[in-house]
PDB file of N, CA and C in Angstrom:
ATOM      1  N   UNK A   1     174.906 190.928 237.993  1.00  0.00           N
ATOM      2  CA  UNK A   1     175.337 189.935 236.780  1.00  0.00           C
ATOM      3  C   UNK A   1     175.261 190.747 235.620  1.00  0.00           C
ATOM      4  N   UNK A   2     176.171 190.726 234.548  1.00  0.00           N
ATOM      5  CA  UNK A   2     176.229 191.329 233.480  1.00  0.00           C
ATOM      6  C   UNK A   2     175.512 190.557 232.439  1.00  0.00           C
ATOM      7  N   UNK A   3     174.432 190.817 231.870  1.00  0.00           N
ATOM      8  CA  UNK A   3     173.719 190.009 230.749  1.00  0.00           C
ATOM      9  C   UNK A   3     174.414 190.180 229.297  1.00  0.00           C
ATOM     10  N   UNK A   4     174.347 189.468 228.660  1.00  0.00           N
ATOM     11  CA  UNK A   4     174.998 189.385 227.437  1.00  0.00           C
ATOM     12  C   UNK A   4     173.976 188.941 226.300  1.00  0.00           C
ATOM     13  N   UNK A   5     173.931 189.669 225.193  1.00  0.00           N
ATOM     14  CA  UNK A   5     172.993 189.080 224.134  1.00  0.00           C
ATOM     15  C   UNK A   5     173.384 187.825 223.622  1.00  0.00           C
ATOM     16  N   UNK A   6     172.687 187.065 222.996  1.00  0.00           N
ATOM     17  CA  UNK A   6     172.989 185.792 222.537  1.00  0.00           C
ATOM     18  C   UNK A   6     174.016 185.961 221.125  1.00  0.00           C
ATOM     19  N   UNK A   7     173.839 186.924 220.402  1.00  0.00           N
ATOM     20  CA  UNK A   7     174.691 187.151 219.388  1.00  0.00           C
ATOM     21  C   UNK A   7     176.073 187.528 219.610  1.00  0.00           C
ATOM     22  N   UNK A   8     176.279 187.831 220.904  1.00  0.00           N
ATOM     23  CA  UNK A   8     177.877 188.484 221.244  1.00  0.00           C
ATOM     24  C   UNK A   8     178.893 187.142 221.109  1.00  0.00           C
ATOM     25  N   UNK A   9     179.828 187.620 220.154  1.00  0.00           N
ATOM     26  CA  UNK A   9     180.975 186.691 220.058  1.00  0.00           C
ATOM     27  C   UNK A   9     181.755 186.057 221.260  1.00  0.00           C
ATOM     28  N   UNK A  10     182.243 185.213 221.264  1.00  0.00           N
ATOM     29  CA  UNK A  10     182.905 184.482 222.347  1.00  0.00           C
ATOM     30  C   UNK A  10     183.873 185.360 222.862  1.00  0.00           C
ATOM     31  N   UNK A  11     184.625 186.073 222.145  1.00  0.00           N
ATOM     32  CA  UNK A  11     185.648 186.790 222.726  1.00  0.00           C
ATOM     33  C   UNK A  11     185.465 187.929 223.389  1.00  0.00           C
ATOM     34  N   UNK A  12     184.044 188.523 222.901  1.00  0.00           N
ATOM     35  CA  UNK A  12     183.752 189.755 223.702  1.00  0.00           C
ATOM     36  C   UNK A  12     182.954 189.118 224.929  1.00  0.00           C
ATOM     37  N   UNK A  13     182.354 188.071 224.948  1.00  0.00           N
ATOM     38  CA  UNK A  13     181.594 187.360 225.914  1.00  0.00           C
ATOM     39  C   UNK A  13     182.626 187.182 227.174  1.00  0.00           C
ATOM     40  N   UNK A  14     183.968 186.914 226.741  1.00  0.00           N
ATOM     41  CA  UNK A  14     184.871 186.738 227.990  1.00  0.00           C
ATOM     42  C   UNK A  14     185.291 188.012 228.482  1.00  0.00           C
ATOM     43  N   UNK A  15     185.261 189.069 227.776  1.00  0.00           N
ATOM     44  CA  UNK A  15     185.498 190.313 228.354  1.00  0.00           C
ATOM     45  C   UNK A  15     184.428 190.784 229.459  1.00  0.00           C
ATOM     46  N   UNK A  16     182.907 190.459 228.915  1.00  0.00           N
ATOM     47  CA  UNK A  16     181.956 190.646 229.765  1.00  0.00           C
ATOM     48  C   UNK A  16     181.869 189.829 230.998  1.00  0.00           C
ATOM     49  N   UNK A  17     182.548 188.737 231.049  1.00  0.00           N
ATOM     50  CA  UNK A  17     182.551 187.796 232.217  1.00  0.00           C
ATOM     51  C   UNK A  17     183.910 188.452 233.108  1.00  0.00           C
ATOM     52  N   UNK A  18     184.792 188.828 232.554  1.00  0.00           N
ATOM     53  CA  UNK A  18     186.065 189.549 233.290  1.00  0.00           C
ATOM     54  C   UNK A  18     185.293 190.781 233.996  1.00  0.00           C
ATOM     55  N   UNK A  19     184.654 191.562 233.262  1.00  0.00           N
ATOM     56  CA  UNK A  19     184.051 192.824 233.886  1.00  0.00           C
ATOM     57  C   UNK A  19     182.960 192.436 235.025  1.00  0.00           C
ATOM     58  N   UNK A  20     182.355 191.406 234.951  1.00  0.00           N
ATOM     59  CA  UNK A  20     181.336 190.862 235.958  1.00  0.00           C
ATOM     60  C   UNK A  20     182.331 190.560 237.169  1.00  0.00           C
ATOM     61  N   UNK A  21     183.316 189.735 236.916  1.00  0.00           N
ATOM     62  CA  UNK A  21     184.235 189.448 238.157  1.00  0.00           C
ATOM     63  C   UNK A  21     184.626 190.704 238.778  1.00  0.00           C
ATOM     64  N   UNK A  22     185.178 191.517 237.862  1.00  0.00           N
ATOM     65  CA  UNK A  22     185.919 192.692 238.745  1.00  0.00           C
ATOM     66  C   UNK A  22     184.789 193.612 239.341  1.00  0.00           C
ATOM     67  N   UNK A  23     183.901 193.740 238.846  1.00  0.00           N
ATOM     68  CA  UNK A  23     182.810 194.587 239.393  1.00  0.00           C
ATOM     69  C   UNK A  23     182.135 193.932 240.617  1.00  0.00           C
ATOM     70  N   UNK A  24     182.275 192.542 240.661  1.00  0.00           N
ATOM     71  CA  UNK A  24     181.616 191.899 241.859  1.00  0.00           C
ATOM     72  C   UNK A  24     182.606 191.899 242.999  1.00  0.00           C
ATOM     73  N   UNK A  25     183.948 192.227 242.790  1.00  0.00           N
ATOM     74  CA  UNK A  25     184.926 192.339 243.866  1.00  0.00           C
ATOM     75  C   UNK A  25     184.872 193.834 244.287  1.00  0.00           C
ATOM     76  N   UNK A  26     184.207 194.893 243.419  1.00  0.00           N
ATOM     77  CA  UNK A  26     183.973 196.127 244.211  1.00  0.00           C
ATOM     78  C   UNK A  26     182.587 196.122 244.811  1.00  0.00           C
ATOM     79  N   UNK A  27     181.850 195.344 244.339  1.00  0.00           N
ATOM     80  CA  UNK A  27     180.224 195.424 244.774  1.00  0.00           C
ATOM     81  C   UNK A  27     180.010 193.870 245.328  1.00  0.00           C
ATOM     82  N   UNK A  28     180.351 193.578 246.347  1.00  0.00           N
ATOM     83  CA  UNK A  28     180.238 192.090 246.944  1.00  0.00           C
ATOM     84  C   UNK A  28     178.593 191.893 246.871  1.00  0.00           C
ATOM     85  N   UNK A  29     177.792 192.789 246.919  1.00  0.00           N
ATOM     86  CA  UNK A  29     176.290 192.495 247.058  1.00  0.00           C
ATOM     87  C   UNK A  29     175.830 192.331 245.509  1.00  0.00           C
ATOM     88  N   UNK A  30     176.428 192.445 244.622  1.00  0.00           N
ATOM     89  CA  UNK A  30     176.002 192.132 243.235  1.00  0.00           C
ATOM     90  C   UNK A  30     175.732 193.452 242.458  1.00  0.00           C
ATOM     91  N   UNK A  31     176.050 193.244 241.210  1.00  0.00           N
ATOM     92  CA  UNK A  31     175.920 194.209 240.112  1.00  0.00           C
ATOM     93  C   UNK A  31     174.973 193.696 239.112  1.00  0.00           C
ATOM     94  N   UNK A  32     174.058 194.721 238.387  1.00  0.00           N
ATOM     95  CA  UNK A  32     173.182 194.403 237.539  1.00  0.00           C
ATOM     96  C   UNK A  32     173.668 195.257 236.186  1.00  0.00           C
ATOM     97  N   UNK A  33     173.478 194.725 235.132  1.00  0.00           N
ATOM     98  CA  UNK A  33     173.911 195.408 233.905  1.00  0.00           C
ATOM     99  C   UNK A  33     173.597 194.761 232.704  1.00  0.00           C
ATOM    100  N   UNK A  34     174.149 195.192 231.489  1.00  0.00           N
ATOM    101  CA  UNK A  34     174.102 194.369 230.469  1.00  0.00           C
ATOM    102  C   UNK A  34     175.205 194.989 229.411  1.00  0.00           C
ATOM    103  N   UNK A  35     175.627 194.024 228.637  1.00  0.00           N
ATOM    104  CA  UNK A  35     176.541 194.240 227.446  1.00  0.00           C
ATOM    105  C   UNK A  35     175.635 194.440 226.156  1.00  0.00           C
ATOM    106  N   UNK A  36     175.908 195.297 225.297  1.00  0.00           N
ATOM    107  CA  UNK A  36     175.021 195.689 224.223  1.00  0.00           C
ATOM    108  C   UNK A  36     176.024 196.127 223.139  1.00  0.00           C
ATOM    109  N   UNK A  37     175.665 196.082 221.819  1.00  0.00           N
ATOM    110  CA  UNK A  37     176.221 196.470 220.746  1.00  0.00           C
ATOM    111  C   UNK A  37     175.625 197.907 220.359  1.00  0.00           C
ATOM    112  N   UNK A  38     176.576 198.981 220.358  1.00  0.00           N
ATOM    113  CA  UNK A  38     176.048 200.116 219.995  1.00  0.00           C
ATOM    114  C   UNK A  38     175.638 200.356 218.576  1.00  0.00           C
ATOM    115  N   UNK A  39     175.010 201.423 218.157  1.00  0.00           N
ATOM    116  CA  UNK A  39     174.758 201.576 216.769  1.00  0.00           C
ATOM    117  C   UNK A  39     175.674 201.329 215.580  1.00  0.00           C
ATOM    118  N   UNK A  40     176.884 201.433 215.867  1.00  0.00           N
ATOM    119  CA  UNK A  40     177.796 201.027 214.865  1.00  0.00           C
ATOM    120  C   UNK A  40     178.367 199.765 215.155  1.00  0.00           C
ATOM    121  N   UNK A  41     178.100 198.907 216.043  1.00  0.00           N
ATOM    122  CA  UNK A  41     178.489 197.419 216.197  1.00  0.00           C
ATOM    123  C   UNK A  41     179.475 197.537 217.250  1.00  0.00           C
ATOM    124  N   UNK A  42     179.883 198.241 218.027  1.00  0.00           N
ATOM    125  CA  UNK A  42     181.044 198.244 219.119  1.00  0.00           C
ATOM    126  C   UNK A  42     180.351 197.963 220.347  1.00  0.00           C
ATOM    127  N   UNK A  43     181.051 197.129 221.280  1.00  0.00           N
ATOM    128  CA  UNK A  43     180.631 196.756 222.537  1.00  0.00           C
ATOM    129  C   UNK A  43     180.622 197.837 223.500  1.00  0.00           C
ATOM    130  N   UNK A  44     179.358 198.102 224.181  1.00  0.00           N
ATOM    131  CA  UNK A  44     179.322 198.861 225.375  1.00  0.00           C
ATOM    132  C   UNK A  44     178.811 198.211 226.416  1.00  0.00           C
ATOM    133  N   UNK A  45     178.917 198.695 227.822  1.00  0.00           N
ATOM    134  CA  UNK A  45     178.371 198.188 229.015  1.00  0.00           C
ATOM    135  C   UNK A  45     177.391 199.359 229.586  1.00  0.00           C
ATOM    136  N   UNK A  46     176.203 198.705 230.005  1.00  0.00           N
ATOM    137  CA  UNK A  46     175.443 199.627 230.953  1.00  0.00           C
ATOM    138  C   UNK A  46     175.320 198.766 232.417  1.00  0.00           C
ATOM    139  N   UNK A  47     175.679 199.460 233.392  1.00  0.00           N
ATOM    140  CA  UNK A  47     175.790 198.943 234.686  1.00  0.00           C
ATOM    141  C   UNK A  47     174.996 199.911 235.689  1.00  0.00           C
ATOM    142  N   UNK A  48     174.349 199.331 236.460  1.00  0.00           N
ATOM    143  CA  UNK A  48     173.705 199.950 237.539  1.00  0.00           C
ATOM    144  C   UNK A  48     174.302 199.665 238.964  1.00  0.00           C
ATOM    145  N   UNK A  49     174.846 200.663 239.668  1.00  0.00           N
ATOM    146  CA  UNK A  49     175.493 200.740 240.825  1.00  0.00           C
ATOM    147  C   UNK A  49     174.987 201.739 241.845  1.00  0.00           C
ATOM    148  N   UNK A  50     175.376 201.646 243.012  1.00  0.00           N
ATOM    149  CA  UNK A  50     175.155 202.732 243.998  1.00  0.00           C
ATOM    150  C   UNK A  50     175.714 204.024 243.690  1.00  0.00           C
ATOM    151  N   UNK A  51     175.218 205.033 243.801  1.00  0.00           N
ATOM    152  CA  UNK A  51     175.700 206.394 243.400  1.00  0.00           C
ATOM    153  C   UNK A  51     177.091 206.650 243.888  1.00  0.00           C
ATOM    154  N   UNK A  52     177.327 206.184 245.275  1.00  0.00           N
ATOM    155  CA  UNK A  52     178.768 206.465 245.780  1.00  0.00           C
ATOM    156  C   UNK A  52     179.850 205.836 245.145  1.00  0.00           C
ATOM    157  N   UNK A  53     179.473 204.781 244.346  1.00  0.00           N
ATOM    158  CA  UNK A  53     180.407 203.923 243.737  1.00  0.00           C
ATOM    159  C   UNK A  53     180.749 204.113 242.354  1.00  0.00           C
ATOM    160  N   UNK A  54     179.642 204.960 241.659  1.00  0.00           N
ATOM    161  CA  UNK A  54     179.717 205.280 240.171  1.00  0.00           C
ATOM    162  C   UNK A  54     181.107 205.593 239.621  1.00  0.00           C
ATOM    163  N   UNK A  55     181.791 206.298 240.361  1.00  0.00           N
ATOM    164  CA  UNK A  55     183.062 206.877 239.719  1.00  0.00           C
ATOM    165  C   UNK A  55     184.091 205.648 239.489  1.00  0.00           C
ATOM    166  N   UNK A  56     184.039 204.921 240.523  1.00  0.00           N
ATOM    167  CA  UNK A  56     185.154 203.711 240.420  1.00  0.00           C
ATOM    168  C   UNK A  56     184.774 202.746 239.414  1.00  0.00           C
ATOM    169  N   UNK A  57     183.212 202.643 239.377  1.00  0.00           N
ATOM    170  CA  UNK A  57     182.715 201.762 238.506  1.00  0.00           C
ATOM    171  C   UNK A  57     182.971 202.269 237.037  1.00  0.00           C
ATOM    172  N   UNK A  58     182.601 203.395 236.711  1.00  0.00           N
ATOM    173  CA  UNK A  58     182.776 203.766 235.421  1.00  0.00           C
ATOM    174  C   UNK A  58     184.273 203.491 234.837  1.00  0.00           C
ATOM    175  N   UNK A  59     185.251 204.005 235.661  1.00  0.00           N
ATOM    176  CA  UNK A  59     186.525 203.410 235.295  1.00  0.00           C
ATOM    177  C   UNK A  59     186.892 202.230 234.802  1.00  0.00           C
ATOM    178  N   UNK A  60     186.364 201.384 235.530  1.00  0.00           N
ATOM    179  CA  UNK A  60     186.467 200.022 235.244  1.00  0.00           C
ATOM    180  C   UNK A  60     185.742 199.733 233.840  1.00  0.00           C
ATOM    181  N   UNK A  61     184.345 200.027 233.825  1.00  0.00           N
ATOM    182  CA  UNK A  61     183.680 199.848 232.655  1.00  0.00           C
ATOM    183  C   UNK A  61     184.405 200.414 231.564  1.00  0.00           C
ATOM    184  N   UNK A  62     184.862 201.668 231.457  1.00  0.00           N
ATOM    185  CA  UNK A  62     185.468 202.107 230.411  1.00  0.00           C
ATOM    186  C   UNK A  62     186.744 201.590 230.001  1.00  0.00           C
ATOM    187  N   UNK A  63     187.558 201.045 231.008  1.00  0.00           N
ATOM    188  CA  UNK A  63     188.786 200.162 230.666  1.00  0.00           C
ATOM    189  C   UNK A  63     188.312 198.955 229.871  1.00  0.00           C
ATOM    190  N   UNK A  64     187.083 198.258 230.231  1.00  0.00           N
ATOM    191  CA  UNK A  64     186.793 197.194 229.434  1.00  0.00           C
ATOM    192  C   UNK A  64     186.171 197.539 228.083  1.00  0.00           C
ATOM    193  N   UNK A  65     185.593 198.386 227.793  1.00  0.00           N
ATOM    194  CA  UNK A  65     185.163 199.110 226.443  1.00  0.00           C
ATOM    195  C   UNK A  65     186.247 199.431 225.649  1.00  0.00           C
ATOM    196  N   UNK A  66     187.380 199.900 226.301  1.00  0.00           N
ATOM    197  CA  UNK A  66     188.425 200.317 225.590  1.00  0.00           C
ATOM    198  C   UNK A  66     189.418 198.837 224.930  1.00  0.00           C
ATOM    199  N   UNK A  67     189.296 197.934 226.010  1.00  0.00           N
ATOM    200  CA  UNK A  67     189.761 196.495 225.709  1.00  0.00           C
ATOM    201  C   UNK A  67     189.117 196.035 224.463  1.00  0.00           C
ATOM    202  N   UNK A  68     187.594 196.258 224.437  1.00  0.00           N
ATOM    203  CA  UNK A  68     186.941 195.598 223.321  1.00  0.00           C
ATOM    204  C   UNK A  68     187.268 196.087 221.859  1.00  0.00           C
ATOM    205  N   UNK A  69     187.991 197.300 221.832  1.00  0.00           N
ATOM    206  CA  UNK A  69     188.199 197.851 220.599  1.00  0.00           C
ATOM    207  C   UNK A  69     189.644 197.293 220.173  1.00  0.00           C
ATOM    208  N   UNK A  70     190.202 196.367 220.862  1.00  0.00           N
ATOM    209  CA  UNK A  70     191.543 195.863 220.703  1.00  0.00           C
ATOM    210  C   UNK A  70     191.539 194.276 220.742  1.00  0.00           C
ATOM    211  N   UNK A  71     190.218 193.738 220.882  1.00  0.00           N
ATOM    212  CA  UNK A  71     189.946 192.197 221.291  1.00  0.00           C
ATOM    213  C   UNK A  71     189.120 191.600 220.232  1.00  0.00           C
ATOM    214  N   UNK A  72     189.424 190.570 219.526  1.00  0.00           N
ATOM    215  CA  UNK A  72     188.657 190.096 218.449  1.00  0.00           C
ATOM    216  C   UNK A  72     187.379 189.510 219.086  1.00  0.00           C
ATOM    217  N   UNK A  73     186.264 189.974 218.540  1.00  0.00           N
ATOM    218  CA  UNK A  73     184.932 189.737 219.131  1.00  0.00           C
ATOM    219  C   UNK A  73     184.766 188.133 218.930  1.00  0.00           C
ATOM    220  N   UNK A  74     185.274 187.551 218.155  1.00  0.00           N
ATOM    221  CA  UNK A  74     184.885 186.138 217.927  1.00  0.00           C
ATOM    222  C   UNK A  74     185.653 185.201 218.824  1.00  0.00           C
ATOM    223  N   UNK A  75     186.992 185.390 218.981  1.00  0.00           N
ATOM    224  CA  UNK A  75     187.953 184.473 219.557  1.00  0.00           C
ATOM    225  C   UNK A  75     188.609 185.143 220.864  1.00  0.00           C
ATOM    226  N   UNK A  76     188.707 186.388 220.944  1.00  0.00           N
ATOM    227  CA  UNK A  76     189.239 187.017 221.992  1.00  0.00           C
ATOM    228  C   UNK A  76     190.907 187.305 221.977  1.00  0.00           C
ATOM    229  N   UNK A  77     191.437 186.933 220.644  1.00  0.00           N
ATOM    230  CA  UNK A  77     192.635 187.399 220.602  1.00  0.00           C
ATOM    231  C   UNK A  77     193.030 188.903 220.276  1.00  0.00           C
ATOM    232  N   UNK A  78     194.067 189.422 220.190  1.00  0.00           N
ATOM    233  CA  UNK A  78     194.253 190.900 219.762  1.00  0.00           C
ATOM    234  C   UNK A  78     193.679 191.069 218.406  1.00  0.00           C
ATOM    235  N   UNK A  79     192.960 192.126 218.519  1.00  0.00           N
ATOM    236  CA  UNK A  79     192.393 192.488 217.093  1.00  0.00           C
ATOM    237  C   UNK A  79     192.277 193.884 216.800  1.00  0.00           C
ATOM    238  N   UNK A  80     191.497 194.245 215.614  1.00  0.00           N
ATOM    239  CA  UNK A  80     191.521 195.669 214.971  1.00  0.00           C
ATOM    240  C   UNK A  80     190.275 195.830 214.587  1.00  0.00           C
ATOM    241  N   UNK A  81     189.658 197.193 214.624  1.00  0.00           N
ATOM    242  CA  UNK A  81     188.482 197.563 214.040  1.00  0.00           C
ATOM    243  C   UNK A  81     188.403 197.432 212.414  1.00  0.00           C
ATOM    244  N   UNK A  82     187.555 196.740 211.937  1.00  0.00           N
ATOM    245  CA  UNK A  82     187.290 196.499 210.465  1.00  0.00           C
ATOM    246  C   UNK A  82     186.011 197.186 210.112  1.00  0.00           C
ATOM    247  N   UNK A  83     186.104 197.987 209.105  1.00  0.00           N
ATOM    248  CA  UNK A  83     184.857 198.444 208.445  1.00  0.00           C
ATOM    249  C   UNK A  83     184.108 197.848 207.658  1.00  0.00           C
ATOM    250  N   UNK A  84     182.943 197.969 207.564  1.00  0.00           N
ATOM    251  CA  UNK A  84     181.875 197.226 206.568  1.00  0.00           C
ATOM    252  C   UNK A  84     180.529 197.709 206.967  1.00  0.00           C
ATOM    253  N   UNK A  85     179.526 196.951 206.626  1.00  0.00           N
ATOM    254  CA  UNK A  85     178.147 197.551 207.035  1.00  0.00           C
ATOM    255  C   UNK A  85     178.127 198.030 208.479  1.00  0.00           C
ATOM    256  N   UNK A  86     178.773 197.329 209.293  1.00  0.00           N
ATOM    257  CA  UNK A  86     178.951 197.738 210.744  1.00  0.00           C
ATOM    258  C   UNK A  86     180.354 197.532 211.160  1.00  0.00           C
ATOM    259  N   UNK A  87     180.846 198.163 212.232  1.00  0.00           N
ATOM    260  CA  UNK A  87     182.340 198.040 212.455  1.00  0.00           C
ATOM    261  C   UNK A  87     182.208 196.713 213.193  1.00  0.00           C
ATOM    262  N   UNK A  88     183.426 196.237 212.974  1.00  0.00           N
ATOM    263  CA  UNK A  88     183.688 194.911 213.639  1.00  0.00           C
ATOM    264  C   UNK A  88     185.048 194.934 214.203  1.00  0.00           C
ATOM    265  N   UNK A  89     185.360 194.168 215.312  1.00  0.00           N
ATOM    266  CA  UNK A  89     186.793 194.054 215.785  1.00  0.00           C
ATOM    267  C   UNK A  89     187.168 192.699 215.713  1.00  0.00           C
ATOM    268  N   UNK A  90     188.175 192.397 214.787  1.00  0.00           N
ATOM    269  CA  UNK A  90     188.609 191.189 214.453  1.00  0.00           C
ATOM    270  C   UNK A  90     190.122 191.021 214.463  1.00  0.00           C
ATOM    271  N   UNK A  91     190.422 189.589 214.765  1.00  0.00           N
ATOM    272  CA  UNK A  91     192.055 189.510 214.490  1.00  0.00           C
ATOM    273  C   UNK A  91     191.908 189.013 212.975  1.00  0.00           C
ATOM    274  N   UNK A  92     193.191 188.976 212.522  1.00  0.00           N
ATOM    275  CA  UNK A  92     193.573 188.535 211.127  1.00  0.00           C
ATOM    276  C   UNK A  92     192.951 187.345 210.706  1.00  0.00           C
ATOM    277  N   UNK A  93     193.045 186.328 211.747  1.00  0.00           N
ATOM    278  CA  UNK A  93     192.607 184.991 211.102  1.00  0.00           C
ATOM    279  C   UNK A  93     191.029 184.907 211.087  1.00  0.00           C
ATOM    280  N   UNK A  94     190.390 185.549 211.965  1.00  0.00           N
ATOM    281  CA  UNK A  94     188.932 185.581 211.917  1.00  0.00           C
ATOM    282  C   UNK A  94     188.267 186.625 210.845  1.00  0.00           C
ATOM    283  N   UNK A  95     189.132 187.569 210.405  1.00  0.00           N
ATOM    284  CA  UNK A  95     188.710 188.521 209.449  1.00  0.00           C
ATOM    285  C   UNK A  95     188.827 187.684 208.036  1.00  0.00           C
ATOM    286  N   UNK A  96     189.626 186.780 208.098  1.00  0.00           N
ATOM    287  CA  UNK A  96     189.668 185.915 206.615  1.00  0.00           C
ATOM    288  C   UNK A  96     188.478 185.173 206.420  1.00  0.00           C
TER     289      UNK A  96
END
């Protein structure tokens, strides 16, 4: 299961849930990991899986991290990076 921090917006929480489902299909015995915000405020995932499946897992994880750069962290609609004290990814509506 991918753990998510309480402050994670619902848009990015949906991405973490999608990643958890997709990794569950690749690893039926389960996956452990967590979603976190990096030093500049962008979403990253840390996942622990058996060595033999790391390559396939990393491809999936990187795809979700890339999607986070284009997904509003608040609502899940298409968004873009907004600069401020920390970087945020927001749609136009949530940015207002």
